[in-house]
mmCIF file of C-alpha atoms in Angstrom:
data_model
loop_
_atom_site.group_PDB
_atom_site.id
_atom_site.type_symbol
_atom_site.label_atom_id
_atom_site.label_comp_id
_atom_site.label_asym_id
_atom_site.label_seq_id
_atom_site.Cartn_x
_atom_site.Cartn_y
_atom_site.Cartn_z
ATOM 1 C CA MET A 1454 -0.015 -0.073 -0.037
ATOM 2 C CA ALA A 1455 1.225 3.386 -0.702
ATOM 3 C CA GLY A 1456 0.209 6.997 0.391
ATOM 4 C CA SER A 1457 -1.783 7.904 -2.601
ATOM 5 C CA ARG A 1458 -1.591 1.757 -2.431
ATOM 6 C CA SER A 1459 -5.275 -5.419 -2.765
ATOM 7 C CA ARG A 1460 -5.358 -7.577 -5.163
ATOM 8 C CA GLY A 1461 -4.085 -4.575 -7.033
ATOM 9 C CA THR A 1462 -1.762 -1.692 -6.293
ATOM 10 C CA TRP A 1463 -1.587 0.552 -3.273
ATOM 11 C CA CYS A 1464 0.216 3.963 -3.184
ATOM 12 C CA ARG A 1465 0.332 6.777 -0.733
ATOM 13 C CA SER A 1466 1.527 10.289 -1.073
ATOM 14 C CA ASP A 1467 2.253 13.049 1.505
ATOM 15 C CA GLN A 1468 -0.233 10.886 3.458
ATOM 16 C CA ALA A 1469 -2.223 9.500 0.431
ATOM 17 C CA ARG A 1470 -2.498 5.936 -0.641
ATOM 18 C CA TRP A 1471 -3.180 3.961 -3.771
ATOM 19 C CA ASN A 1472 -4.389 0.469 -4.744
ATOM 20 C CA THR A 1473 -4.420 -1.179 -8.278
ATOM 21 C CA SER A 1474 -6.898 -3.729 -9.220
ATOM 22 C CA ASP A 1475 -6.384 -7.576 -8.937
ATOM 23 C CA ARG A 1476 -5.688 -7.724 -12.696
ATOM 24 C CA LEU A 1477 -2.086 -6.524 -11.849
ATOM 25 C CA ALA A 1478 -1.956 -9.171 -9.238
ATOM 26 C CA ALA A 1479 -2.546 -11.813 -11.914
ATOM 27 C CA ALA A 1480 -0.151 -10.645 -14.494
ATOM 28 C CA ALA A 1481 2.465 -9.162 -12.129
ATOM 29 C CA ARG A 1482 2.413 -11.723 -9.433
ATOM 30 C CA ARG A 1483 0.028 -9.671 -7.358
ATOM 31 C CA VAL A 1484 1.830 -6.384 -7.343
ATOM 32 C CA SER A 1485 0.079 -3.542 -5.442
ATOM 33 C CA PRO A 1486 1.574 0.003 -5.109
ATOM 34 C CA CYS A 1487 0.963 3.164 -3.142
ATOM 35 C CA GLY A 1488 2.787 6.545 -2.922
ATOM 36 C CA GLN A 1489 3.426 10.201 -2.230
ATOM 37 C CA PRO A 1490 5.391 12.536 0.052
ATOM 38 C CA ALA A 1491 5.894 9.743 2.402
ATOM 39 C CA GLU A 1492 3.561 7.488 0.644
ATOM 40 C CA ALA A 1493 3.117 3.792 0.982
ATOM 41 C CA ILE A 1494 2.806 1.158 -1.814
ATOM 42 C CA ASN A 1495 1.331 -2.254 -1.377
ATOM 43 C CA THR A 1496 2.301 -5.116 -3.782
ATOM 44 C CA ASP A 1497 0.066 -8.168 -3.345
ATOM 45 C CA GLY A 1498 3.004 -10.382 -4.024
ATOM 46 C CA ALA A 1499 6.717 -10.723 -4.983
ATOM 47 C CA GLY A 1500 6.398 -8.808 -8.107
ATOM 48 C CA PRO A 1501 9.262 -6.704 -9.676
ATOM 49 C CA ARG A 1502 10.413 -3.791 -7.653
ATOM 50 C CA ARG A 1503 11.912 -1.807 -10.486
ATOM 51 C CA PRO A 1504 8.637 0.053 -11.349
ATOM 52 C CA TRP A 1505 8.584 1.438 -7.866
ATOM 53 C CA ARG A 1506 11.880 3.117 -8.388
ATOM 54 C CA ALA A 1507 10.731 5.090 -11.342
ATOM 55 C CA GLY A 1508 11.057 8.596 -9.904
ATOM 56 C CA TYR A 1509 10.383 7.732 -6.282
ATOM 57 C CA GLU A 1510 12.488 7.905 -3.292
ATOM 58 C CA GLY A 1511 12.671 6.255 0.065
ATOM 59 C CA VAL A 1512 11.155 2.954 -1.129
ATOM 60 C CA GLN A 1513 10.298 0.471 1.572
ATOM 61 C CA THR A 1514 8.452 -2.827 1.685
ATOM 62 C CA TYR A 1515 6.603 -4.690 4.125
ATOM 63 C CA ILE A 1516 6.106 -8.510 4.209
ATOM 64 C CA GLN A 1517 6.199 -10.509 0.907
ATOM 65 C CA SER A 1518 2.656 -9.821 0.019
ATOM 66 C CA GLY A 1519 3.845 -6.557 -1.420
ATOM 67 C CA ASN A 1520 3.402 -3.558 0.689
ATOM 68 C CA VAL A 1521 5.543 -0.636 -0.399
ATOM 69 C CA LEU A 1522 6.105 2.841 0.967
ATOM 70 C CA LEU A 1523 7.665 5.517 -1.161
ATOM 71 C CA THR A 1524 7.965 9.330 -1.741
ATOM 72 C CA PRO A 1525 7.434 10.951 -5.133
ATOM 73 C CA GLY A 1526 10.713 12.517 -6.565
ATOM 74 C CA ALA A 1527 11.256 15.759 -8.218
ATOM 75 C CA GLY A 1528 8.936 16.291 -11.256
ATOM 76 C CA ILE A 1529 6.150 14.062 -9.935
ATOM 77 C CA PRO A 1530 3.221 16.049 -8.583
ATOM 78 C CA SER A 1531 2.121 14.909 -5.212
ATOM 79 C CA ALA A 1532 -1.687 15.275 -5.774
ATOM 80 C CA ARG A 1533 -3.561 12.072 -5.309
ATOM 81 C CA GLY A 1534 -4.952 11.847 -8.724
ATOM 82 C CA ALA A 1535 -1.573 12.752 -10.415
ATOM 83 C CA VAL A 1536 0.412 10.062 -8.448
ATOM 84 C CA ALA A 1537 -2.180 7.474 -9.284
ATOM 85 C CA ALA A 1538 -1.953 8.366 -12.976
ATOM 86 C CA HIS A 1539 1.840 8.386 -12.944
ATOM 87 C CA LEU A 1540 2.064 5.020 -11.190
ATOM 88 C CA ALA A 1541 -0.684 3.503 -13.670
ATOM 89 C CA THR A 1542 1.387 4.668 -16.636
ATOM 90 C CA VAL A 1543 4.688 3.141 -15.159
ATOM 91 C CA LEU A 1544 3.076 -0.078 -14.377
ATOM 92 C CA THR A 1545 1.135 -0.308 -17.689
ATOM 93 C CA ASP A 1546 4.455 0.375 -19.559
ATOM 94 C CA GLU A 1547 6.228 -2.404 -17.445
ATOM 95 C CA PHE A 1548 3.647 -5.086 -17.784
ATOM 96 C CA GLY A 1549 2.057 -4.382 -20.838
ATOM 97 C CA PHE A 1550 -1.421 -4.021 -19.995
ATOM 98 C CA ASP A 1551 -3.688 -1.483 -18.213
ATOM 99 C CA ILE A 1552 -3.251 -1.350 -14.524
ATOM 100 C CA PRO A 1553 -5.643 1.082 -12.592
ATOM 101 C CA VAL A 1554 -4.353 2.566 -9.242
ATOM 102 C CA ILE A 1555 -6.149 3.632 -6.189
ATOM 103 C CA VAL A 1556 -4.669 6.117 -3.917
ATOM 104 C CA ARG A 1557 -4.856 6.752 -0.095
ATOM 105 C CA SER A 1558 -2.657 9.010 2.037
ATOM 106 C CA PRO A 1559 -1.046 7.583 5.291
ATOM 107 C CA ALA A 1560 -3.267 10.129 7.304
ATOM 108 C CA GLU A 1561 -6.386 8.622 5.599
ATOM 109 C CA LEU A 1562 -5.305 5.206 6.418
ATOM 110 C CA ALA A 1563 -4.922 6.007 10.131
ATOM 111 C CA ALA A 1564 -8.277 7.807 10.188
ATOM 112 C CA LEU A 1565 -9.952 4.835 8.485
ATOM 113 C CA VAL A 1566 -8.630 2.325 11.027
ATOM 114 C CA ALA A 1567 -9.850 4.646 13.900
ATOM 115 C CA GLU A 1568 -13.230 4.864 12.190
ATOM 116 C CA VAL A 1569 -13.505 0.981 11.797
ATOM 117 C CA ALA A 1570 -12.704 0.691 15.476
ATOM 118 C CA THR A 1571 -15.889 2.373 16.326
ATOM 119 C CA LEU A 1572 -18.151 -0.047 14.218
ATOM 120 C CA PRO A 1573 -19.722 -3.218 15.421
ATOM 121 C CA ASP A 1574 -17.938 -6.468 14.908
ATOM 122 C CA PRO A 1575 -20.771 -9.400 14.850
ATOM 123 C CA TYR A 1576 -18.164 -11.995 13.927
ATOM 124 C CA PRO A 1577 -15.103 -11.359 16.298
ATOM 125 C CA GLU A 1578 -13.983 -14.872 15.679
ATOM 126 C CA GLY A 1579 -13.907 -14.244 11.964
ATOM 127 C CA ARG A 1580 -12.035 -12.065 9.738
ATOM 128 C CA SER A 1581 -12.651 -8.218 8.581
ATOM 129 C CA TYR A 1582 -11.475 -6.759 5.310
ATOM 130 C CA LEU A 1583 -11.337 -3.341 3.729
ATOM 131 C CA ALA A 1584 -11.999 -2.979 -0.050
ATOM 132 C CA PHE A 1585 -10.539 0.290 -1.404
ATOM 133 C CA LEU A 1586 -12.368 1.806 -4.328
ATOM 134 C CA ASP A 1587 -11.221 4.037 -7.107
ATOM 135 C CA ARG A 1588 -14.057 6.440 -6.508
ATOM 136 C CA PRO A 1589 -16.847 7.046 -3.803
ATOM 137 C CA LEU A 1590 -20.130 5.002 -4.267
ATOM 138 C CA PRO A 1591 -23.322 7.025 -5.044
ATOM 139 C CA ASP A 1592 -25.936 6.759 -2.123
ATOM 140 C CA ALA A 1593 -28.184 4.276 -4.065
ATOM 141 C CA LYS A 1594 -25.191 1.927 -4.350
ATOM 142 C CA ARG A 1595 -23.961 2.427 -0.864
ATOM 143 C CA ALA A 1596 -27.192 0.760 0.265
ATOM 144 C CA VAL A 1597 -26.249 -2.397 -1.607
ATOM 145 C CA PHE A 1598 -23.459 -2.840 1.305
ATOM 146 C CA ASP A 1599 -24.988 -0.790 4.069
ATOM 147 C CA GLU A 1600 -28.054 -3.317 3.849
ATOM 148 C CA TRP A 1601 -25.998 -6.420 3.151
ATOM 149 C CA SER A 1602 -27.849 -9.469 4.556
ATOM 150 C CA ALA A 1603 -26.092 -12.728 3.595
ATOM 151 C CA GLU A 1604 -25.779 -15.200 6.381
ATOM 152 C CA ARG A 1605 -22.863 -14.455 8.841
ATOM 153 C CA GLU A 1606 -21.597 -11.478 6.650
ATOM 154 C CA TRP A 1607 -21.807 -7.768 7.709
ATOM 155 C CA ALA A 1608 -20.718 -4.710 5.716
ATOM 156 C CA ARG A 1609 -20.608 -0.904 5.779
ATOM 157 C CA VAL A 1610 -19.435 1.840 3.418
ATOM 158 C CA VAL A 1611 -16.855 3.948 5.189
ATOM 159 C CA SER A 1612 -14.366 6.717 4.707
ATOM 160 C CA ALA A 1613 -16.559 9.131 2.788
ATOM 161 C CA GLY A 1614 -17.832 6.444 0.570
ATOM 162 C CA ASP A 1615 -14.688 5.127 -1.070
ATOM 163 C CA THR A 1616 -14.007 2.094 1.055
ATOM 164 C CA VAL A 1617 -16.165 -1.019 1.949
ATOM 165 C CA LEU A 1618 -15.586 -2.677 5.439
ATOM 166 C CA TYR A 1619 -16.838 -6.346 5.452
ATOM 167 C CA ARG A 1620 -16.716 -8.622 8.304
ATOM 168 C CA LEU A 1621 -17.093 -12.275 7.759
ATOM 169 C CA GLY A 1622 -18.209 -15.094 10.002
ATOM 170 C CA VAL A 1623 -17.608 -17.571 7.162
ATOM 171 C CA SER A 1624 -14.357 -18.370 5.256
ATOM 172 C CA ALA A 1625 -13.536 -16.057 2.458
ATOM 173 C CA HIS A 1626 -14.077 -18.600 -0.204
ATOM 174 C CA GLU A 1627 -17.549 -19.273 1.179
ATOM 175 C CA ALA A 1628 -18.443 -15.556 1.312
ATOM 176 C CA LYS A 1629 -21.155 -14.049 -1.063
ATOM 177 C CA LEU A 1630 -19.480 -10.486 -0.502
ATOM 178 C CA THR A 1631 -16.314 -10.693 -2.732
ATOM 179 C CA LYS A 1632 -14.297 -8.109 -4.514
ATOM 180 C CA ALA A 1633 -15.949 -9.125 -7.734
ATOM 181 C CA ARG A 1634 -19.233 -8.462 -6.290
ATOM 182 C CA ILE A 1635 -18.064 -5.099 -5.050
ATOM 183 C CA GLU A 1636 -16.817 -4.139 -8.670
ATOM 184 C CA ARG A 1637 -20.146 -4.896 -10.035
ATOM 185 C CA GLN A 1638 -21.104 -1.459 -8.770
ATOM 186 C CA GLY A 1639 -19.022 0.196 -11.522
ATOM 187 C CA VAL A 1640 -15.887 0.725 -9.364
ATOM 188 C CA VAL A 1641 -12.250 -0.711 -9.306
ATOM 189 C CA ALA A 1642 -11.588 -2.240 -5.904
ATOM 190 C CA THR A 1643 -8.698 -3.805 -4.146
ATOM 191 C CA SER A 1644 -9.097 -5.586 -0.827
ATOM 192 C CA ARG A 1645 -6.814 -6.023 2.327
ATOM 193 C CA ASP A 1646 -7.268 -7.795 5.563
ATOM 194 C CA LEU A 1647 -8.088 -5.330 8.259
ATOM 195 C CA ARG A 1648 -4.902 -6.374 10.281
ATOM 196 C CA VAL A 1649 -2.675 -5.527 7.375
ATOM 197 C CA VAL A 1650 -4.079 -2.190 7.033
ATOM 198 C CA THR A 1651 -3.814 -1.619 10.727
ATOM 199 C CA GLU A 1652 -0.246 -2.665 10.664
ATOM 200 C CA LEU A 1653 0.515 -0.424 7.744
ATOM 201 C CA ALA A 1654 -1.288 2.566 9.344
ATOM 202 C CA ALA A 1655 0.914 2.128 12.478
ATOM 203 C CA ARG A 1656 4.137 1.777 10.520
ATOM 204 C CA TRP A 1657 3.486 4.390 7.684
ATOM 205 C CA GLY A 1658 0.631 6.547 8.973
#
């Protein structure tokens, strides 16, 4: 994950983060980037590191699943959208196919973790996940998740509408709420276990 960085790419810049879709993960061994002035990148696997060096400084990684922290170098605008566009271009040039990028800042990650801590957890024995979206959901589509009623599954749209928190009392492969289901709402999404996001926020937030 990076300041402007799931099965996709994360990045964060000057406290902003990004994430790319799982399509990158499939062709790039699940690489997920993030970045910005003190940004973080998440690579969903042991993909090539070279793209992250393209104009970025202070690159760090966390665990093999591919979490990366970086800072845009001279000539790279630090605005969330600009960083996302630049990283998407770098990744697309590297791997030969379109790779969307989702951006969040470190401050946003920390605020998100704090927000999630205030919400119910009906299945404390299960797992919680965060799906980061490339754009906020409109109210009509937020209701799909805020009113989610599959057995032993709970969800809420959080963080100003651009993230979906879902808590599962069943295994992920049995769950009806998946990244693919989320993307049917017309967004690009990348998911992370809440524990991973919490650790990234602590390290890089």
